């Protein structure tokens, strides 16, 4: 039996959740609250970095969101794969997974981390630099998505699982409304049942997000 240790607000937890829901793979969700010492100790016992998500598959412990999705494709294949079997076709999926994680998600997190610091330790230069990086990433994504059909790398895949949290949280901080292809892509993402389910489950935690006022009303009601 599969068990996923996660937090419903955590961006990197959304990636395997979308994959699990999209493929209809059965699993047991196990939310982790790091404010509870017993939960923190449990997570550390599963993955010493104390980072979620972690998938427990029998005796096998699988950390890191992209690796979890790869593990599911390898060991619990469904009718819909998140990474193509063909190695060449898999490359753009992995590329755009990395793109959304490294150039949008991680950059957005720099702004969040700055907002969580005491006011006297905040650094406007860090925020400005992060927003400039987001603008560059948005422009690249806009050009790419303008030439695509519906999804980031062909069929719905790992890349789109990564895009949902990256665009959701980044858009609440530094909107991409001026990019019509990105906006249309995001609308397709949030309308997909697996993605909508992840968002619905995260909704009770949105007040914990420091930029919660930037979350569109359609996701908060």
XYZ file of N, CA and C in Angstrom:
663
model
N 0.841 -1.199 0.000
C 0.000 0.000 0.000
C 0.876 1.248 0.000
N 0.466 2.231 -0.741
C 1.189 3.488 -0.835
C 0.688 4.469 0.216
N 1.624 5.164 0.855
C 1.273 6.224 1.793
C 2.074 7.460 1.418
N 1.395 8.593 1.294
C 2.063 9.848 0.973
C 2.046 10.749 2.198
N 3.232 11.127 2.644
C 3.399 12.058 3.753
C 3.592 13.440 3.143
N 2.750 14.381 3.542
C 2.702 15.653 2.817
C 2.028 16.720 3.676
N 2.033 17.949 3.173
C 1.214 19.015 3.733
C 0.390 19.597 2.592
N -0.911 19.828 2.780
C -1.757 20.258 1.665
C -1.420 21.628 1.097
N -0.696 22.470 1.862
C -0.327 23.794 1.354
C 1.001 23.770 0.615
N 1.838 22.777 0.877
C 3.206 22.753 0.361
C 3.207 22.526 -1.149
N 3.853 23.433 -1.870
C 3.826 23.398 -3.331
C 4.357 22.088 -3.887
N 5.475 21.606 -3.367
C 6.060 20.396 -3.932
C 5.223 19.155 -3.623
N 4.337 19.246 -2.658
C 3.440 18.120 -2.391
C 2.328 18.036 -3.433
N 2.028 19.159 -4.062
C 0.964 19.137 -5.055
C 1.331 18.277 -6.254
N 2.611 18.249 -6.606
C 3.022 17.528 -7.819
C 2.643 16.046 -7.755
N 3.059 15.285 -6.723
C 2.643 13.883 -6.675
C 1.151 13.714 -6.428
N 0.526 14.642 -5.698
C -0.915 14.536 -5.491
C -1.660 14.617 -6.823
N -1.278 15.560 -7.677
C -1.919 15.662 -8.986
C -1.729 14.365 -9.768
N -0.503 13.833 -9.742
C -0.223 12.591 -10.476
C -1.060 11.434 -9.934
N -1.134 11.317 -8.619
C -1.909 10.234 -8.006
C -3.389 10.351 -8.364
N -3.934 11.550 -8.276
C -5.347 11.733 -8.575
C -5.617 11.558 -10.063
N -4.707 12.044 -10.899
C -4.926 11.983 -12.331
C -4.905 10.547 -12.845
N -4.067 9.716 -12.252
C -3.965 8.321 -12.686
C -4.924 7.403 -11.942
N -5.577 7.916 -10.903
C -6.485 7.084 -10.114
C -5.770 6.055 -9.267
N -4.512 6.337 -8.922
C -3.727 5.403 -8.111
C -4.181 5.465 -6.657
N -4.463 4.328 -6.064
C -4.899 4.295 -4.674
C -3.714 4.526 -3.736
N -3.942 5.354 -2.714
C -2.911 5.626 -1.723
C -3.574 6.129 -0.456
N -2.804 6.112 0.617
C -3.269 6.653 1.893
C -2.602 7.998 2.130
N -3.362 9.078 2.239
C -2.755 10.381 2.539
C -2.443 10.493 4.023
N -1.257 10.996 4.340
C -0.854 11.169 5.736
C -0.325 12.593 5.898
N -1.201 13.543 6.264
C -0.756 14.930 6.445
C 0.271 15.038 7.579
N 1.233 15.929 7.377
C 2.281 16.189 8.372
C 2.173 17.638 8.820
N 2.157 17.852 10.122
C 2.146 19.195 10.714
C 3.464 19.370 11.458
N 4.370 20.147 10.875
C 5.707 20.284 11.458
C 5.703 21.042 12.780
N 4.585 21.649 13.139
C 4.510 22.292 14.450
C 4.337 21.266 15.562
N 4.031 20.032 15.193
C 3.888 18.955 16.171
C 5.189 18.160 16.231
N 5.834 18.069 17.402
C 7.115 17.363 17.492
C 7.060 15.929 16.974
N 5.946 15.255 17.222
C 5.858 13.860 16.775
C 5.811 13.759 15.249
N 5.170 14.737 14.600
C 5.137 14.734 13.139
C 6.507 15.074 12.562
N 7.172 16.036 13.180
C 8.518 16.402 12.725
C 9.472 15.223 12.861
N 9.359 14.499 13.965
C 10.219 13.330 14.176
C 9.899 12.233 13.163
N 8.626 12.054 12.847
C 8.234 11.049 11.865
C 8.813 11.395 10.499
N 8.692 12.653 10.098
C 9.211 13.051 8.795
C 10.722 12.866 8.733
N 11.409 13.223 9.810
C 12.869 13.051 9.831
C 13.250 11.588 9.752
N 12.450 10.716 10.331
C 12.749 9.283 10.255
C 12.547 8.755 8.834
N 11.658 9.388 8.090
C 11.408 8.974 6.711
C 12.438 9.555 5.751
N 12.831 10.794 6.002
C 13.760 11.502 5.116
C 14.507 12.532 5.967
N 15.785 12.271 6.281
C 16.518 13.118 7.222
C 16.561 14.600 6.865
N 16.291 14.952 5.600
C 16.235 16.367 5.242
C 15.000 17.059 5.821
N 14.066 16.269 6.350
C 12.830 16.804 6.935
C 12.056 17.637 5.922
N 11.999 17.149 4.704
C 11.248 17.812 3.643
C 10.179 16.865 3.114
N 8.993 17.416 2.916
C 7.975 16.602 2.278
C 7.786 17.090 0.845
N 7.231 16.195 0.013
C 6.572 14.922 0.295
C 7.546 13.750 0.377
N 7.082 12.691 1.026
C 7.768 11.398 1.035
C 6.715 10.333 0.767
N 7.022 9.434 -0.154
C 6.133 8.317 -0.454
C 6.685 7.064 0.199
N 5.841 6.351 0.915
C 6.206 5.055 1.475
C 5.500 3.987 0.646
N 6.319 3.158 0.004
C 5.801 2.085 -0.840
C 6.308 0.774 -0.258
N 5.502 0.169 0.619
C 5.989 -0.991 1.350
C 7.137 -0.569 2.252
N 8.301 -1.175 2.048
C 9.487 -0.813 2.823
C 10.331 0.250 2.129
N 9.906 0.672 0.951
C 10.685 1.637 0.165
C 10.236 3.055 0.471
N 11.196 3.912 0.791
C 10.913 5.315 1.060
C 11.398 6.140 -0.123
N 10.517 6.954 -0.654
C 10.835 7.728 -1.851
C 10.613 9.210 -1.560
N 11.684 9.997 -1.405
C 11.527 11.439 -1.225
C 11.601 12.164 -2.571
N 11.353 13.457 -2.537
C 11.471 14.356 -3.678
C 10.327 14.141 -4.678
N 9.643 15.243 -4.977
C 8.390 15.169 -5.723
C 8.529 14.558 -7.113
N 9.521 14.977 -7.882
C 9.672 14.430 -9.232
C 10.012 12.950 -9.192
N 10.851 12.560 -8.230
C 11.252 11.159 -8.113
C 10.055 10.305 -7.697
N 9.183 10.861 -6.872
C 7.970 10.127 -6.487
C 7.123 9.821 -7.722
N 6.949 10.810 -8.580
C 6.148 10.591 -9.784
C 6.824 9.569 -10.694
N 8.140 9.654 -10.829
C 8.875 8.657 -11.617
C 8.690 7.260 -11.016
N 8.765 7.170 -9.699
C 8.584 5.886 -9.015
C 7.195 5.317 -9.297
N 6.191 6.169 -9.247
C 4.827 5.699 -9.514
C 4.709 5.172 -10.935
N 5.294 5.878 -11.893
C 5.234 5.420 -13.278
C 5.930 4.074 -13.460
N 7.034 3.875 -12.737
C 7.812 2.643 -12.882
C 7.156 1.457 -12.182
N 6.692 1.691 -10.961
C 6.265 0.582 -10.108
C 4.754 0.448 -9.958
N 4.014 1.492 -10.329
C 2.557 1.447 -10.239
C 1.978 2.082 -11.502
N 2.333 1.533 -12.661
C 1.907 2.159 -13.919
C 0.394 2.149 -14.073
N -0.099 3.267 -14.568
C -1.535 3.409 -14.829
C -1.732 3.556 -16.334
N -2.976 3.630 -16.742
C -3.265 3.792 -18.164
C -2.673 5.094 -18.686
N -2.647 6.114 -17.830
C -2.060 7.408 -18.178
C -0.710 7.534 -17.496
N 0.335 7.699 -18.287
C 1.680 7.854 -17.733
C 1.999 9.332 -17.562
N 2.810 9.641 -16.549
C 3.251 11.005 -16.321
C 4.571 11.304 -17.027
N 5.330 10.267 -17.380
C 6.568 10.410 -18.152
C 6.516 9.391 -19.286
N 6.678 9.827 -20.531
C 6.607 8.872 -21.640
C 7.664 7.773 -21.523
N 7.316 6.594 -22.008
C 8.267 5.486 -22.014
C 9.437 5.749 -22.953
N 9.151 6.411 -24.063
C 10.210 6.714 -25.025
C 11.176 7.743 -24.430
N 12.478 7.415 -24.338
C 13.429 8.335 -23.688
C 13.478 9.710 -24.347
N 13.374 9.743 -25.669
C 13.428 11.034 -26.356
C 12.196 11.870 -26.033
N 11.034 11.234 -26.012
C 9.802 11.955 -25.691
C 9.767 12.398 -24.229
N 10.509 11.684 -23.378
C 10.536 12.035 -21.957
C 11.367 13.276 -21.677
N 12.305 13.599 -22.563
C 13.204 14.732 -22.301
C 12.465 16.061 -22.152
N 11.558 16.445 -23.058
C 10.858 17.717 -22.848
C 9.982 17.724 -21.606
N 9.460 16.565 -21.215
C 8.678 16.492 -19.977
C 9.570 16.824 -18.788
N 10.746 16.208 -18.759
C 11.671 16.482 -17.647
C 12.194 17.919 -17.697
N 12.425 18.415 -18.909
C 12.883 19.795 -19.044
C 11.886 20.769 -18.435
N 10.601 20.634 -18.795
C 9.619 21.595 -18.308
C 9.261 21.365 -16.848
N 9.413 20.161 -16.365
C 9.320 19.924 -14.923
C 10.392 20.726 -14.196
N 11.623 20.651 -14.695
C 12.722 21.400 -14.085
C 12.509 22.900 -14.252
N 12.004 23.297 -15.411
C 11.799 24.725 -15.656
C 10.836 25.322 -14.636
N 9.688 24.689 -14.463
C 8.702 25.233 -13.528
C 9.211 25.192 -12.089
N 9.929 24.129 -11.728
C 10.462 24.033 -10.360
C 11.548 25.067 -10.100
N 12.511 25.139 -11.011
C 13.718 25.928 -10.746
C 13.545 27.410 -11.067
N 12.782 27.732 -12.087
C 12.719 29.114 -12.553
C 11.464 29.864 -12.133
N 10.475 29.152 -11.623
C 9.275 29.820 -11.115
C 9.047 29.466 -9.655
N 8.950 28.180 -9.347
C 8.651 27.774 -7.973
C 9.729 28.243 -6.984
N 10.978 27.917 -7.246
C 12.049 28.285 -6.315
C 12.233 29.795 -6.240
N 12.063 30.486 -7.355
C 12.204 31.945 -7.358
C 11.067 32.579 -6.561
N 9.848 32.082 -6.747
C 8.714 32.549 -5.952
C 8.976 32.344 -4.463
N 9.600 31.219 -4.120
C 9.852 30.915 -2.721
C 10.799 31.927 -2.078
N 11.697 32.512 -2.870
C 12.588 33.550 -2.330
C 11.780 34.751 -1.832
N 10.731 35.085 -2.563
C 9.884 36.211 -2.149
C 9.100 35.852 -0.893
N 8.597 34.621 -0.844
C 7.879 34.163 0.350
C 8.806 34.165 1.562
N 10.001 33.638 1.387
C 10.949 33.589 2.504
C 11.265 34.989 3.020
N 11.389 35.946 2.119
C 11.656 37.320 2.541
C 10.482 37.872 3.342
N 9.263 37.575 2.912
C 8.074 38.067 3.617
C 7.940 37.459 5.006
N 8.493 36.264 5.204
C 8.388 35.590 6.495
C 9.439 36.081 7.494
N 10.427 36.856 7.014
C 11.443 37.382 7.927
C 10.884 38.551 8.734
N 11.485 38.850 9.880
C 11.121 40.086 10.579
C 11.327 41.283 9.663
N 10.519 42.317 9.837
C 10.539 43.456 8.923
C 11.930 44.049 8.756
N 12.697 44.097 9.848
C 14.020 44.728 9.770
C 15.032 43.902 8.980
N 14.711 42.660 8.702
C 15.638 41.795 7.969
C 15.211 41.566 6.517
N 14.125 42.176 6.106
C 13.664 42.002 4.721
C 14.569 42.773 3.766
N 14.678 42.239 2.557
C 15.617 42.800 1.584
C 14.885 43.067 0.275
N 14.525 44.323 0.004
C 13.814 44.646 -1.236
C 14.603 44.256 -2.489
N 15.934 44.253 -2.395
C 16.730 43.884 -3.563
C 16.529 42.412 -3.931
N 16.413 41.561 -2.916
C 16.149 40.143 -3.169
C 14.799 39.989 -3.867
N 13.804 40.714 -3.388
C 12.469 40.621 -3.972
C 12.468 41.141 -5.405
N 13.120 42.275 -5.635
C 13.163 42.847 -6.988
C 13.877 41.902 -7.957
N 14.970 41.307 -7.503
C 15.714 40.378 -8.363
C 14.875 39.146 -8.674
N 14.137 38.659 -7.679
C 13.290 37.488 -7.894
C 12.174 37.806 -8.889
N 11.579 38.971 -8.765
C 10.512 39.340 -9.694
C 11.041 39.501 -11.113
N 12.272 40.008 -11.242
C 12.880 40.115 -12.570
C 13.108 38.734 -13.171
N 13.518 37.772 -12.341
C 13.697 36.392 -12.821
C 12.362 35.790 -13.215
N 11.322 36.079 -12.436
C 9.996 35.581 -12.791
C 9.540 36.160 -14.132
N 9.797 37.437 -14.350
C 9.408 38.043 -15.622
C 10.101 37.349 -16.792
N 11.375 37.033 -16.621
C 12.102 36.329 -17.680
C 11.497 34.940 -17.906
N 11.217 34.242 -16.809
C 10.622 32.906 -16.923
C 9.236 32.976 -17.558
N 8.450 33.972 -17.186
C 7.122 34.120 -17.773
C 7.224 34.317 -19.291
N 8.184 35.124 -19.723
C 8.338 35.379 -21.157
C 8.711 34.104 -21.905
N 9.593 33.307 -21.298
C 10.002 32.040 -21.915
C 8.811 31.084 -21.979
N 8.079 30.972 -20.877
C 6.921 30.087 -20.839
C 5.854 30.546 -21.824
N 5.664 31.844 -21.939
C 4.664 32.375 -22.869
C 4.993 31.974 -24.305
N 6.262 32.121 -24.689
C 6.662 31.742 -26.050
C 6.452 30.246 -26.269
N 6.834 29.459 -25.278
C 6.701 28.009 -25.420
C 5.235 27.592 -25.492
N 4.424 28.109 -24.600
C 3.025 27.687 -24.540
C 2.217 28.199 -25.722
N 2.681 29.253 -26.349
C 1.990 29.760 -27.535
C 2.064 28.762 -28.683
N 3.063 27.887 -28.647
C 3.223 26.919 -29.718
C 2.760 25.533 -29.355
N 2.144 25.380 -28.190
C 1.701 24.072 -27.728
C 0.206 23.888 -27.987
N -0.254 22.666 -27.815
C -1.682 22.400 -27.878
C -2.308 22.763 -26.531
N -2.399 21.791 -25.633
C -3.025 22.057 -24.341
C -2.043 22.064 -23.184
N -1.000 21.210 -23.259
C -0.168 20.975 -22.089
C 1.298 21.330 -22.362
N 2.100 21.308 -21.351
C 3.454 21.861 -21.441
C 4.377 21.067 -22.341
N 4.173 19.753 -22.427
C 5.098 18.919 -23.197
C 4.351 17.802 -23.917
N 3.288 18.164 -24.593
C 2.480 17.156 -25.284
C 1.276 16.777 -24.453
N 1.144 15.479 -24.129
C 0.053 15.026 -23.261
C 0.283 15.510 -21.834
N -0.789 15.526 -21.037
C -0.666 15.906 -19.627
C 0.384 15.021 -18.966
N 1.293 15.641 -18.197
C 2.473 14.912 -17.734
C 3.019 15.489 -16.433
N 4.159 14.957 -16.032
C 4.909 15.461 -14.884
C 5.119 16.965 -14.979
N 5.379 17.462 -16.187
C 5.622 18.893 -16.359
C 4.429 19.716 -15.901
N 3.227 19.252 -16.197
C 2.024 19.983 -15.799
C 1.753 19.846 -14.305
N 2.124 18.699 -13.742
C 2.021 18.526 -12.288
C 2.896 19.555 -11.577
N 4.059 19.857 -12.158
C 4.955 20.872 -11.584
C 4.432 22.278 -11.813
N 3.784 22.481 -12.950
C 3.328 23.823 -13.296
C 2.221 24.321 -12.385
N 1.333 23.428 -11.941
C 0.194 23.880 -11.134
C 0.630 24.677 -9.900
N 1.439 24.110 -8.989
C 1.816 24.896 -7.810
C 2.684 26.093 -8.145
N 3.587 25.929 -9.116
C 4.473 27.039 -9.468
C 3.668 28.251 -9.932
N 2.737 28.032 -10.840
C 1.968 29.144 -11.382
C 0.923 29.653 -10.399
N 0.364 28.757 -9.612
C -0.645 29.184 -8.638
C -0.033 30.163 -7.626
N 1.072 29.759 -7.019
C 1.665 30.606 -5.980
C 2.382 31.817 -6.562
N 3.111 31.634 -7.662
C 3.786 32.779 -8.271
C 2.775 33.799 -8.757
N 1.662 33.313 -9.317
C 0.652 34.233 -9.810
C -0.011 35.050 -8.717
N -0.055 34.506 -7.508
C -0.624 35.244 -6.372
C 0.310 36.356 -5.904
N 1.598 36.227 -6.226
C 2.600 37.195 -5.785
C 2.950 38.175 -6.898
N 3.156 37.638 -8.082
C 3.612 38.428 -9.233
C 2.812 37.957 -10.451
N 1.630 38.516 -10.662
C 0.702 37.989 -11.673
C 1.289 37.950 -13.082
N 0.776 37.007 -13.857
C 1.212 36.859 -15.253
C 0.059 37.139 -16.211
N -0.860 38.025 -15.801
C -2.048 38.323 -16.604
C -1.702 38.868 -17.987
N -0.543 39.494 -18.126
C -0.159 40.076 -19.415
C 0.294 39.028 -20.421
N 0.322 37.767 -20.004
C 0.779 36.675 -20.870
C -0.418 35.779 -21.191
N -1.062 35.987 -22.332
C -2.323 35.275 -22.614
C -2.179 33.765 -22.747
N -1.081 33.284 -23.314
C -0.922 31.833 -23.460
C -0.735 31.174 -22.095
N 0.034 31.812 -21.219
C 0.210 31.297 -19.861
C -1.110 31.311 -19.104
N -1.849 32.395 -19.245
C -3.120 32.520 -18.541
C -4.099 31.445 -18.998
N -4.163 31.213 -20.307
C -5.059 30.176 -20.828
C -4.619 28.790 -20.364
N -3.304 28.570 -20.341
C -2.767 27.288 -19.863
C -3.113 27.073 -18.394
N -2.943 28.116 -17.587
C -3.267 28.008 -16.166
C -4.747 27.708 -15.972
N -5.599 28.330 -16.768
C -7.032 28.062 -16.666
C -7.344 26.603 -17.014
N -6.638 26.053 -17.991
C -6.833 24.632 -18.315
C -6.364 23.749 -17.158
N -5.247 24.128 -16.559
C -4.725 23.356 -15.434
C -5.736 23.283 -14.304
N -6.198 24.441 -13.852
C -7.042 24.454 -12.654
C -8.407 23.843 -12.919
N -8.789 23.722 -14.205
C -10.058 23.078 -14.536
C -9.940 21.563 -14.588
N -8.725 21.033 -14.685
C -8.554 19.586 -14.736
C -8.947 18.998 -13.381
N -9.763 17.944 -13.342
C -10.276 17.438 -12.067
C -9.204 17.125 -11.028
N -8.082 16.554 -11.441
C -7.030 16.228 -10.466
C -6.463 17.488 -9.836
N -6.265 18.520 -10.642
C -5.727 19.786 -10.130
C -6.757 20.502 -9.264
N -8.008 20.490 -9.704
C -9.070 21.125 -8.923
C -9.204 20.473 -7.554
N -9.014 19.164 -7.507
C -9.113 18.463 -6.221
C -7.985 18.879 -5.284
N -6.776 19.006 -5.818
C -5.643 19.438 -4.990
C -5.895 20.841 -4.444
N -6.384 21.725 -5.281
C -6.670 23.092 -4.842
C -7.755 23.117 -3.774
N -8.795 22.308 -3.957
C -9.888 22.271 -2.981
C -9.393 21.774 -1.626
N -8.511 20.788 -1.648
C -7.991 20.248 -0.389
C -7.048 21.228 0.296
N -6.388 22.083 -0.487
C -5.461 23.066 0.099
C -6.188 24.304 0.612
N -7.407 24.533 0.147
C -8.117 25.782 0.458
C -8.172 26.108 1.950
N -8.433 25.156 2.848
C -8.488 25.511 4.266
C -7.164 26.053 4.824
N -6.072 25.823 4.102
C -4.754 26.272 4.573
C -4.300 27.569 3.928
N -5.076 28.126 3.008
C -4.613 29.297 2.261
C -4.308 30.483 3.166
N -4.962 30.570 4.308
C -4.696 31.693 5.212
C -3.283 31.657 5.771
N -2.603 30.526 5.671
C -1.220 30.430 6.139
C -0.229 31.002 5.131
N -0.686 31.226 3.910
C 0.189 31.744 2.859
C 0.336 33.250 3.039
N 1.563 33.778 3.117
C 1.733 35.209 3.421
C 1.165 36.145 2.364
N 0.952 35.661 1.149
C 0.369 36.479 0.087
C -1.046 35.995 -0.248
N -1.763 35.581 0.784
C -3.098 35.005 0.572
C -4.051 35.989 -0.109
N -3.844 37.293 0.092
C -4.736 38.267 -0.533
C -4.584 38.274 -2.049
N -3.466 37.738 -2.536
C -3.265 37.679 -3.977
C -3.904 36.464 -4.623
N -4.381 35.529 -3.820
C -5.047 34.347 -4.367
C -6.415 34.754 -4.900
N -6.691 34.414 -6.131
C -7.951 34.815 -6.759
C -9.145 34.306 -5.978
N -10.206 35.109 -5.973
C -11.411 34.775 -5.202
C -11.999 33.431 -5.629
N -11.834 33.072 -6.909
C -12.431 31.818 -7.382
C -11.820 30.599 -6.684
N -10.616 30.748 -6.117
C -9.973 29.631 -5.428
C -10.227 29.650 -3.920
N -10.771 30.739 -3.422
C -10.950 30.862 -1.978
C -12.378 30.606 -1.521
N -13.287 30.458 -2.470
C -14.699 30.275 -2.106
C -15.180 28.887 -2.437
